[in-house]
Amino acid sequence: MAYTTTAFPEKFLWGAATSAYQVEGAAYEDGKKPSQQDIINQHSYEERGFATADIASDHYHHFREDVALMAEMGLKAYRFSIAWSRVIPDGTGAVNLAGIKFYHDLIDELLAHGIEPIVTLYHYDLPWALVERYGGWISRQVVDDFETYARFVINEFKGQVKYWTTINEQSIIVQYWTRKCFIPEEMRGDNQLRYQINHHMNLAHAVACNLVHELVPDGMVGSVIGYSPIYPLTSHAEDVMAAQNAHDLRNGYYLDIYFKGRYTDSAMAYLERHGLAPKIDPGDMELIASGTSDMLGINYYASECARWCPDDGSKQMRWNGVNLTGKKGDINGFETHPGFYEMCKNPNLDTNDWDWAIDPIGLEYLLRDIYMRYNKPLMVCENGLGAFDELTADGHVHDPYRIDYLEKHIAAMKRAMDYGVEMLAYCPWSALDLLSTSNGVKKRYGFIYVDRTDDDPRECKRYRKDSFAWYKDVIESNGAGLSL
Ligand code: BGP
């Protein structure tokens, strides 16, 4: 694909991203109480050989060193999340002063280094106390409690934080709901709950948008969507229709809420037909429509592929497939909705070791598609390559595969910009190595290597990878140094 010759805008935010439970550690320190992720992951090591979230990258104790490294890389922005269970450990009630101080110190440190904070209010880590009290996101009560938490946090940082994102990856929460939310064993057969939880998140998202508009006059707010463009496996009309169906249920169903304040009709018809549609109370859609988004954060790793799936009883409905081993091809299945679509491998794309298709053009395609439909500024809040990196005896990490991946994705984003897409920021995943949501710490994404394994947290010493120096050059030249 031809590359562009025009420059990136002067104010373009070159950034990087993390999330609280995946990077901070100190899960039970200084007054923090468990989040549902601390509980969901508490037996990960015994069950799968994956580290727990207890120490993660120990960013809580290393954050000044980490921010200094980010500044050395030249980052203009850092997208991170605030752990509700650190700030208000019981979910409601007393604020944990040490917890809120941590985020004050982090944000002060970022600003002192000229790095713009991009704050995510919620990234999978509901306070466990709320799960114990009323089942967490299963209950509508969570929306009110989220409002209190969000109001407190936004008020606290409104003078320093301009960019706010609400809830990370609702679409992925629906797909992988037992990993992203604590769902008691006996409720896991009730798939309607996936969409009910999502409906509650839509309400919470709208509440947060309204709060930012109320409290931060020059602020910008939006959701962060986990997004894969969906290609038809073949040009047979059935496969093309299947890809449209998959788009409607997996992507449109969220985008239309954020930008149009309504559910996508085709997806809703499918959900209703199968008894999966959320229960909508009077006033809900008015609240959702009132919470307008100023922008959208996009997490893009891979495109996906769909084919037609007949409704003849040969296949069961399922929502996901996952590769837990990091051996290519070891995926345990594909999302299937008989009579609507079935996801499948794209034979035209290579994958990473966990079967995620590598597809830079997919990023150009989705950015142009979303911008053309909704015309709001976009930011890439996550994009990156999970890989088994190796620390050499002399303290280096050679990760040309990551450089190649990122370079091609930046080029794709730039082509989209040349076609008119308004991009605010590019925040690859991840600033530093951290705990993967699905594959332990052995699946690494960072520019900064964190010396720990799933078996042994060691000292979490930091090392600059080759991609660190490469990204520094990209930022320094405002993209002009890219070799594509
Ligand atoms: C996104 C999440 C991140 C992140 C990333 C990579 O879905 O927002 O939290 O971890 O994916 O996924 P994984 O960690 O499973 O490799």
XYZ file of C-alpha atoms in Angstrom, residues 231-244 306-308:
17
model
C -14.722 -9.573 6.393
C -16.847 -12.175 4.611
C -14.978 -15.450 4.112
C -15.985 -15.511 0.425
C -17.899 -13.326 -2.007
C -20.903 -15.680 -1.803
C -23.879 -13.518 -0.928
C -24.599 -15.669 2.174
C -21.140 -14.962 3.562
C -21.419 -11.249 2.802
C -24.748 -11.195 4.650
C -23.188 -13.112 7.543
C -20.403 -10.524 7.790
C -23.019 -7.756 7.876
C -17.399 -14.476 9.170
C -19.280 -17.013 7.122
C -22.849 -18.119 6.827
